[in-house]
Coordinates of C-alpha atoms and ligand atoms in Angstrom, one line a residue:
X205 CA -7.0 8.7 -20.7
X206 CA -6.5 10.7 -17.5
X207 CA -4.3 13.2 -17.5
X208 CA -4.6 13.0 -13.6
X209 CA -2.9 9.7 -13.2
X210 CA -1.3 10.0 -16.3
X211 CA 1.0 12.8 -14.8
X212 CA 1.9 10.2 -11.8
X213 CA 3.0 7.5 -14.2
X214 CA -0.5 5.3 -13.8
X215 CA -1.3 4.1 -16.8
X216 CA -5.1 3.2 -16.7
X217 CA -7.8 6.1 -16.1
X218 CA -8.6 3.4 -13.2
X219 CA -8.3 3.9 -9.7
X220 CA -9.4 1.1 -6.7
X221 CA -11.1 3.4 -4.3
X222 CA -10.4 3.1 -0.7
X223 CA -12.4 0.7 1.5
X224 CA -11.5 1.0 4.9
X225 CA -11.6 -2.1 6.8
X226 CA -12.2 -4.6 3.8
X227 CA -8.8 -2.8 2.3
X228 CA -5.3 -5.5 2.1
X229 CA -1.8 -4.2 1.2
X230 CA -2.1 -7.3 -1.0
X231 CA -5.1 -5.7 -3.0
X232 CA -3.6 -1.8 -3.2
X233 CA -0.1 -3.4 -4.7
X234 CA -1.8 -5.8 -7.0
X235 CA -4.1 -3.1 -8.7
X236 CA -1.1 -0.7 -9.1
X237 CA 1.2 -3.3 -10.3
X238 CA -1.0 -4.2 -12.6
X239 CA -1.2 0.1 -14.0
X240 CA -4.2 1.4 -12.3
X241 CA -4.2 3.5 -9.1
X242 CA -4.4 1.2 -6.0
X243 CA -5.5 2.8 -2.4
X244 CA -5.5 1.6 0.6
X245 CA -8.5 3.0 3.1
X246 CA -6.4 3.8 6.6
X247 CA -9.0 5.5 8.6
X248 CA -9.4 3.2 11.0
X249 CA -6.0 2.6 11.1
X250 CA -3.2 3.4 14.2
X251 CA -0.5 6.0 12.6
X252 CA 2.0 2.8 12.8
X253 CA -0.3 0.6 11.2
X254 CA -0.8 2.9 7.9
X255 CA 3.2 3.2 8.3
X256 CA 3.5 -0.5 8.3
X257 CA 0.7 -1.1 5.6
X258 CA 2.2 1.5 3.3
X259 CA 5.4 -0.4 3.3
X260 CA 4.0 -3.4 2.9
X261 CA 3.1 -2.1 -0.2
X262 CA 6.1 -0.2 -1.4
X263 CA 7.5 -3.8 -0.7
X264 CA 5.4 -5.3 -3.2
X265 CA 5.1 -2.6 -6.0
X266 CA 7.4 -0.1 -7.3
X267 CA 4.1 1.7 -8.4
X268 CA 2.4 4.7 -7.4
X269 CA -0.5 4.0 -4.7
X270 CA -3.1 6.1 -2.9
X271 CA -3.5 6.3 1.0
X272 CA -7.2 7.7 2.1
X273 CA -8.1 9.2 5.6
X274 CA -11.7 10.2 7.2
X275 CA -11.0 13.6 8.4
X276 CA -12.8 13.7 11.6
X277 CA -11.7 16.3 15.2
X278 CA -8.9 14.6 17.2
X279 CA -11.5 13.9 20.3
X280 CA -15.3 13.8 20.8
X281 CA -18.1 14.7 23.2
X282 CA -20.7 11.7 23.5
X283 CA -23.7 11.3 25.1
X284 CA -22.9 8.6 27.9
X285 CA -26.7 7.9 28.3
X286 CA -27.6 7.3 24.6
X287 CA -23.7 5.3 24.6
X288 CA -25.4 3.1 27.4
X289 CA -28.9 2.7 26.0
X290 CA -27.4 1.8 22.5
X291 CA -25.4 -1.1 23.8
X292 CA -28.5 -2.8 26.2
X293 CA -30.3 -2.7 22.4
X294 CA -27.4 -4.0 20.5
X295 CA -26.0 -6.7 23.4
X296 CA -29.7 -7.6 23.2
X297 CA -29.9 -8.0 20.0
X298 CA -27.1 -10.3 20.0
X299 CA -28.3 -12.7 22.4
X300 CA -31.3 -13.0 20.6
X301 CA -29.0 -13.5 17.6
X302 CA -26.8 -16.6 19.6
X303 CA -23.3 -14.8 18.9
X304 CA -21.9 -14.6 22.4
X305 CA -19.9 -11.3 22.2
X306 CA -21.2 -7.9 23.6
X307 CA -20.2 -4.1 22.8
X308 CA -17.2 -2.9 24.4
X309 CA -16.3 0.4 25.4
X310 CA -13.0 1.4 23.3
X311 CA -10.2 3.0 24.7
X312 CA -10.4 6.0 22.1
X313 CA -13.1 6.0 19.7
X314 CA -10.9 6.5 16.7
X315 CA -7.6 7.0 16.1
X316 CA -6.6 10.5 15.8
X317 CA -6.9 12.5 13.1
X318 CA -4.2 15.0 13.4
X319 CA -1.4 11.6 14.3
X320 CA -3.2 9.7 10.9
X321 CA -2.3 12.5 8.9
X322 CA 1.1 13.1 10.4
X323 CA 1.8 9.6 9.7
X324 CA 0.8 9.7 6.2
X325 CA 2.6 12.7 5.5
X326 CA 5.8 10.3 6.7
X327 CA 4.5 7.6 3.9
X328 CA 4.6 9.8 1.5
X329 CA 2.0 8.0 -1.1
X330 CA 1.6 9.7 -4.9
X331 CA -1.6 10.1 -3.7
X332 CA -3.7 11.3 -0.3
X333 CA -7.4 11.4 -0.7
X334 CA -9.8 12.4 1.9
X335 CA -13.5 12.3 3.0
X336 CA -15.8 13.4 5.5
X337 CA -14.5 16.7 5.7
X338 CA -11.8 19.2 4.4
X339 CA -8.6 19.9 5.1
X340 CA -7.2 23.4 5.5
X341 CA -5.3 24.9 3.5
X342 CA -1.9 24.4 5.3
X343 CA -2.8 20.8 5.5
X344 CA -3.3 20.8 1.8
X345 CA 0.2 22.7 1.3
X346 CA 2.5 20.6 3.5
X347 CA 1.1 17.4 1.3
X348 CA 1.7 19.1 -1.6
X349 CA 5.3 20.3 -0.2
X350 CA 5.8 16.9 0.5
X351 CA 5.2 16.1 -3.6
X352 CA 2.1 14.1 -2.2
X353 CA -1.1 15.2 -4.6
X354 CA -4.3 15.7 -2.9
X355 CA -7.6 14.5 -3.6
X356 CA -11.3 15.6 -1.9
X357 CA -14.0 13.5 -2.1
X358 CA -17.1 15.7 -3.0
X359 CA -20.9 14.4 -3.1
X360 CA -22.2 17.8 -4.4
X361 CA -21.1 20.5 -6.9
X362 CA -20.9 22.5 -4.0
X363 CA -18.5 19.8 -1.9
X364 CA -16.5 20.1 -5.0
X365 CA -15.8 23.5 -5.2
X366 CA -14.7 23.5 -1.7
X367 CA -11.9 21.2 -2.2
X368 CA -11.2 23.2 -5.0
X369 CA -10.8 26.4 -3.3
X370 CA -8.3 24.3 -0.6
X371 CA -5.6 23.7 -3.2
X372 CA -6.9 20.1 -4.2
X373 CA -5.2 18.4 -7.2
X374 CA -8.4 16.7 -8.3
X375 CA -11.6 15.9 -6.8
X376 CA -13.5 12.8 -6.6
X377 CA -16.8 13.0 -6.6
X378 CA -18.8 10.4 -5.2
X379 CA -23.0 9.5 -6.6
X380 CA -25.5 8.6 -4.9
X381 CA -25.0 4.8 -6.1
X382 CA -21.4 4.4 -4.5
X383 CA -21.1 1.8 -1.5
X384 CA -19.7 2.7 1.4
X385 CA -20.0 5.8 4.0
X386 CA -21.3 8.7 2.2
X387 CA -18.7 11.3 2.2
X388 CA -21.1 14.5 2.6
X389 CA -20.0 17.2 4.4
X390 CA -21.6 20.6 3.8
X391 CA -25.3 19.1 4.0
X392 CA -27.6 16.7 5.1
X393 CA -26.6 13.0 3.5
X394 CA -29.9 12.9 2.5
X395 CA -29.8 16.2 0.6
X396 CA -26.8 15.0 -1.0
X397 CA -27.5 12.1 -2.8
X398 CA -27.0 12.9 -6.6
X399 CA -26.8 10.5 -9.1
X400 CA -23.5 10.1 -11.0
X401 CA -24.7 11.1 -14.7
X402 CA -25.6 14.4 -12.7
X403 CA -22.8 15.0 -10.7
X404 CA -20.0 14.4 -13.3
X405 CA -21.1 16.9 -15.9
X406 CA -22.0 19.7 -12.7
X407 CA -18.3 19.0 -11.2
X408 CA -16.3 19.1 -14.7
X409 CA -18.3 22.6 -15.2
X410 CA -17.5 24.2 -11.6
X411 CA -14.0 22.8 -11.0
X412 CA -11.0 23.4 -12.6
X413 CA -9.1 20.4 -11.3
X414 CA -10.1 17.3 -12.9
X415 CA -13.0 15.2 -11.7
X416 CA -12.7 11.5 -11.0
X417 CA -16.1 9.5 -11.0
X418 CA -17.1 7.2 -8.3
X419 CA -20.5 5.0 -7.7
X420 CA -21.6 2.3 -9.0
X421 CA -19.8 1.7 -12.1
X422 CA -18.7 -2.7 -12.6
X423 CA -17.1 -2.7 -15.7
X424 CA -15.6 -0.7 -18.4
X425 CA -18.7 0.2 -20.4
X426 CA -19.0 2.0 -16.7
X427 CA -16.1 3.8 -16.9
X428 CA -16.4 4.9 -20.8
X429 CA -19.6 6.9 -19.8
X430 CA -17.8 8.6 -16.8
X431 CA -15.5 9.8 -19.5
X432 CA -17.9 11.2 -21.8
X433 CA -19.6 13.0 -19.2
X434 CA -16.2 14.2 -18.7
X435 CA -14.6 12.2 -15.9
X436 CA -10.7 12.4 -16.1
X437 CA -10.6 8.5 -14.2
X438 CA -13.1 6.2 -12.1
X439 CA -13.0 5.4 -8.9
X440 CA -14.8 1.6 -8.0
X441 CA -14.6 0.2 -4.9
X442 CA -17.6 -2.7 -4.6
X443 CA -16.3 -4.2 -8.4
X444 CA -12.8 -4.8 -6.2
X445 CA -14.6 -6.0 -2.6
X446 CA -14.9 -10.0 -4.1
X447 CA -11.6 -10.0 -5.1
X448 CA -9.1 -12.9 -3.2
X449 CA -7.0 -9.6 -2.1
X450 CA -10.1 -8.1 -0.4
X451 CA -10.4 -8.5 3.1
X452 CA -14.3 -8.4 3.3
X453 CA -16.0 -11.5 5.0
X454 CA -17.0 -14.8 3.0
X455 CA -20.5 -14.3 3.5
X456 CA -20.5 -10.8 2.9
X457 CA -18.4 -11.7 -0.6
X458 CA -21.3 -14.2 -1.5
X459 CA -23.7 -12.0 -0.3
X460 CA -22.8 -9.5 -2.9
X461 CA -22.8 -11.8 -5.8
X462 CA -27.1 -12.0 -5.0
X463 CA -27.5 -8.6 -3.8
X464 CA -31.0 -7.4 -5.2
X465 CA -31.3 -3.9 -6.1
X466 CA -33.9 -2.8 -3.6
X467 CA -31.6 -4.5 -0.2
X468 CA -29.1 -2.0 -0.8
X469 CA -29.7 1.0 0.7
X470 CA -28.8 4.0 3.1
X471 CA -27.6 2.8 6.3
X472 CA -27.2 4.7 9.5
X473 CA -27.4 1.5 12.1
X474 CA -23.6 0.4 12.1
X475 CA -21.3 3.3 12.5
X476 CA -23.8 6.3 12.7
X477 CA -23.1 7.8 9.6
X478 CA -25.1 7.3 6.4
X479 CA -23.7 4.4 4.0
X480 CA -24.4 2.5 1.6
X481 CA -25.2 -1.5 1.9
X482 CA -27.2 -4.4 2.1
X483 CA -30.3 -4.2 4.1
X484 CA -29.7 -7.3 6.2
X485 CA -31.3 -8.8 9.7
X486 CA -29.3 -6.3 11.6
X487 CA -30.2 -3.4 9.9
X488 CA -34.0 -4.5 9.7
X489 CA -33.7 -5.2 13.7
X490 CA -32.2 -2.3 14.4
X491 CA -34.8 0.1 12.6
X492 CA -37.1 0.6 15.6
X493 CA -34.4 2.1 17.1
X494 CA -33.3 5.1 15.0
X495 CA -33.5 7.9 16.7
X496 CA -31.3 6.8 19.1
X497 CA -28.0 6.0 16.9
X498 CA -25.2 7.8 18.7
X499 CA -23.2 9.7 16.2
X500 CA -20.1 8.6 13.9
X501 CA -17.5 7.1 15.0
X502 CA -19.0 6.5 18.3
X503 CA -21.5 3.9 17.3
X504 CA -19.3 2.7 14.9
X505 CA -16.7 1.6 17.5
X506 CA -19.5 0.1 19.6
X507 CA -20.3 -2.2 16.6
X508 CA -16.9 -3.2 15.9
X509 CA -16.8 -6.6 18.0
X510 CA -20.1 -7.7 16.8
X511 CA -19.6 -7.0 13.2
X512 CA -15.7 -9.1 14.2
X513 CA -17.5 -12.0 15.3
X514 CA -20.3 -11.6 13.1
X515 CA -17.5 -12.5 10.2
X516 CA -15.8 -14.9 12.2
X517 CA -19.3 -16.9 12.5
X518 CA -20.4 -16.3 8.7
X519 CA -23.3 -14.0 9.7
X520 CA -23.7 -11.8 6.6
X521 CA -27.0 -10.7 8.3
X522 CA -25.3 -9.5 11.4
X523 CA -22.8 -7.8 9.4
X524 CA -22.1 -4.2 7.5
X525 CA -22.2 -5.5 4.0
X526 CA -20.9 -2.2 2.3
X527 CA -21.6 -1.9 -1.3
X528 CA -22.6 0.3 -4.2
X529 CA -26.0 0.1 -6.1
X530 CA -25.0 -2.4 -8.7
X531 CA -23.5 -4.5 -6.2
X532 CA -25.0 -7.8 -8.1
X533 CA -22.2 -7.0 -11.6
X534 CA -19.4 -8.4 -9.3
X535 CA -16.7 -10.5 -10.5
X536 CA -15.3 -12.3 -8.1
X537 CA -11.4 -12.4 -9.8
X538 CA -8.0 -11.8 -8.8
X539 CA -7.7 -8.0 -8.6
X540 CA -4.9 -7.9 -11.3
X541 CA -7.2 -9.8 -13.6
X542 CA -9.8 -7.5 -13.0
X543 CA -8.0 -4.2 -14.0
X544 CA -7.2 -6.4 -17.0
X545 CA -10.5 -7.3 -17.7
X546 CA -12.1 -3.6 -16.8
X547 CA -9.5 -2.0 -19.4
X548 CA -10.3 -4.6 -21.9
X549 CA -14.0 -3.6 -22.0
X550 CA -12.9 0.1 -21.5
X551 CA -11.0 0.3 -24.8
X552 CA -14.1 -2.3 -26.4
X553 CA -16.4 0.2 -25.3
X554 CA -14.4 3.4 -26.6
X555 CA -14.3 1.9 -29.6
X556 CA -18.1 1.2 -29.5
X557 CA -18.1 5.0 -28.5
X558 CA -16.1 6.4 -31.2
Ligands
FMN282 C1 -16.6 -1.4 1.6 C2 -16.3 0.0 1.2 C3 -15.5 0.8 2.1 C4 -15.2 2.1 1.7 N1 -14.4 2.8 2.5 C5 -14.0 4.1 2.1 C6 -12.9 4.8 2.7 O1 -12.3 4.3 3.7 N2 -12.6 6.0 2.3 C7 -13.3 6.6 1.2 O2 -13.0 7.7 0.9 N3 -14.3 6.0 0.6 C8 -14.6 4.7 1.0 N4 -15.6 4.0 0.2 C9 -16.3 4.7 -0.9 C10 -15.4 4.6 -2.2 O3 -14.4 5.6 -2.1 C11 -16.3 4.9 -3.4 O4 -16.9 6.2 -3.3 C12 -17.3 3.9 -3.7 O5 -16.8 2.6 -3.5 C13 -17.8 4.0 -5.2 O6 -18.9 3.3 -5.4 P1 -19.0 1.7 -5.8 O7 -18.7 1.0 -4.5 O8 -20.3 1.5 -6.3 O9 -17.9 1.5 -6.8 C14 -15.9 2.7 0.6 C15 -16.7 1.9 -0.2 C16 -16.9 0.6 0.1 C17 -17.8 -0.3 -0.8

């Protein structure tokens, strides 16, 4: 039991983590409906889109729900030469390819941080969590003011005790397995890349806020270990990406249900920043071409038509098919169904524990 969500009236030790861009309204309400902790992944999100989204789901739930932001500076130097060379590569790449759409230079390269976090302050969720980064310690406060708890997304012991030290409420701390961008901040991704049944038991002892366990965990006999090693909830985002509710492409869903261990790995090809997914045509094209990925969110906004159409023309291989290690244990189910399934094997599996 989580004492965590249990103190914001969630009943499950469950929580949907945040997926930005495969993320609906419709999924967030339906998993805190049915007693876990939806969130909804706003970071690439206008300030009046989260605004809308949020209602959306206050509209559709009465329930507490989480809203998650990339903390990231409000503006960015880039590299105009490398931003020029990387297009040529990738517009080539998708003429070879046949999908007639080219990189486009965005207007803003993401939205800004400090007018994200402004606007969820104005949503007001139970819940904020955060990644990439920290926030300081006024940040922290005028959430907390706001009756908003705070949540830090860690991928060390020493991550964790940073967002500690800011005044977080809990921290969640992320393994090497999870899908998705890696949320490292204080080190090199690579450096940082600890497996769950490690980083639990390290967090619980350095923290004093409770630690919530995310990375590759499917089902409940997933989420009974996190607990033992002393995990106050779990966090799983790729068991929730098949889902109706779930906004990720077709191909991408089915691509999921035969991932093969060894396709997924780190990625730095689509946004810039390492994450974790299947090793598909683009990212196999794109390796010759490494060392000369301009940095997060810059490439990540170049990519953003192509992986668009990419979707729209079922081209998995073209696409970023985000996902955790044990990508291939996903049930493709309505989300409510799932939490009921997940907290049917959790309590078979205590029980088994016991
Ligand atoms: C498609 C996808 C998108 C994600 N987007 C976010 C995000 O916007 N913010 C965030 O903090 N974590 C994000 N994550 C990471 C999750 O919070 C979590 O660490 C991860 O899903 C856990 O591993 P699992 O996918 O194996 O369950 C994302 C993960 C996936 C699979």
């Amino acid at each position: 039991m989580s004492a965590f969500l249990r103190s914001l009236g969630v009943r499950h030790p469950l929580i949907q983590a945040p997926m930005s861009g495969s993320n609906t309204p419709a999924l967030v309400s339906a998993v805190s409906a049915a007693g876990a902790l939806g969130s909804l992944g706003a970071g690439y999100l206008e300030p009046q889109s989260l605004l809308d989204q949020a209602a959306q789901i206050r509209a559709a739930t009465n329930q507490p729900f989480a809203l998650n932001l990339f903390v990231l500076p409000d503006d960015f130097v880039v590299d105009e030469a490398q931003v020029d060379a990387i297009r040529r590569r990738l517009d080539a790449l998708m003429e070879s390819e046949g999908l007639a759409v080219r990189t486009e230079r965005p207007a803003r390269w993401a939205p800004r941080f400090s007018d994200q976090l402004a606007a969820l302050r104005e949503a007001r969720p139970a819940v904020a969590s955060f990644a990439f980064d920290l926030l300081d310690h006024t940040q922290v406060r005028e959430l907390q003011a706001r009756g908003i708890r705070v949540v830090g997304t860690a991928t060390s012991v020493a991550e964790a005790r940073a967002w500690a030290a800011r005044g977080a409420d809990a921290v969640s701390v992320q393994g090497a397995e999870a899908g998705g961008h890696r949320g490292t901040f204080l080190h090199a991704p690579e450096e940082a890349m600890v497996g769950l049944f490690a980083l639990v038991p390290l967090a619980v002892a350095a923290v004093d806020v409770p630690v919530i366990a995310a990375g590759g965990i499917m089902d409940g006999r997933g989420m009974v270990a996190a607990e033992v090693l002393g995990a106050d909830a779990s966090q799983l985002g790729t068991a929730f990406l098949a889902c109706p509710e779930s906004a990720a492409a077709e191909a991408w869903k089915r691509d999921l249900l035969q991932a093969q261990d060894h396709r997924v790995g780190t990625i730095y090809s689509f946004s810039g920043r390492a994450a974790r997914g299947l090793r598909n045509r683009f990212v196999e094209a794109m390796q010759p071409f490494a060392g000369e990925l301009p940095p997060y969110p810059v490439l990540n906004a170049l990519t953003a038509p192509l992986r668009r159409a990419a979707a729209a023309a079922g081209r998995g291989d073209l696409l970023s098919e985000w996902c955790g290690q044990a990508a291939a244990l996903v049930r493709p189910m309505p989300a409510a169904e799932l939490v009921r399934v997940l907290m049917e094997e959790y309590a078979a599996a205590r029980c088994t524990a016991a």
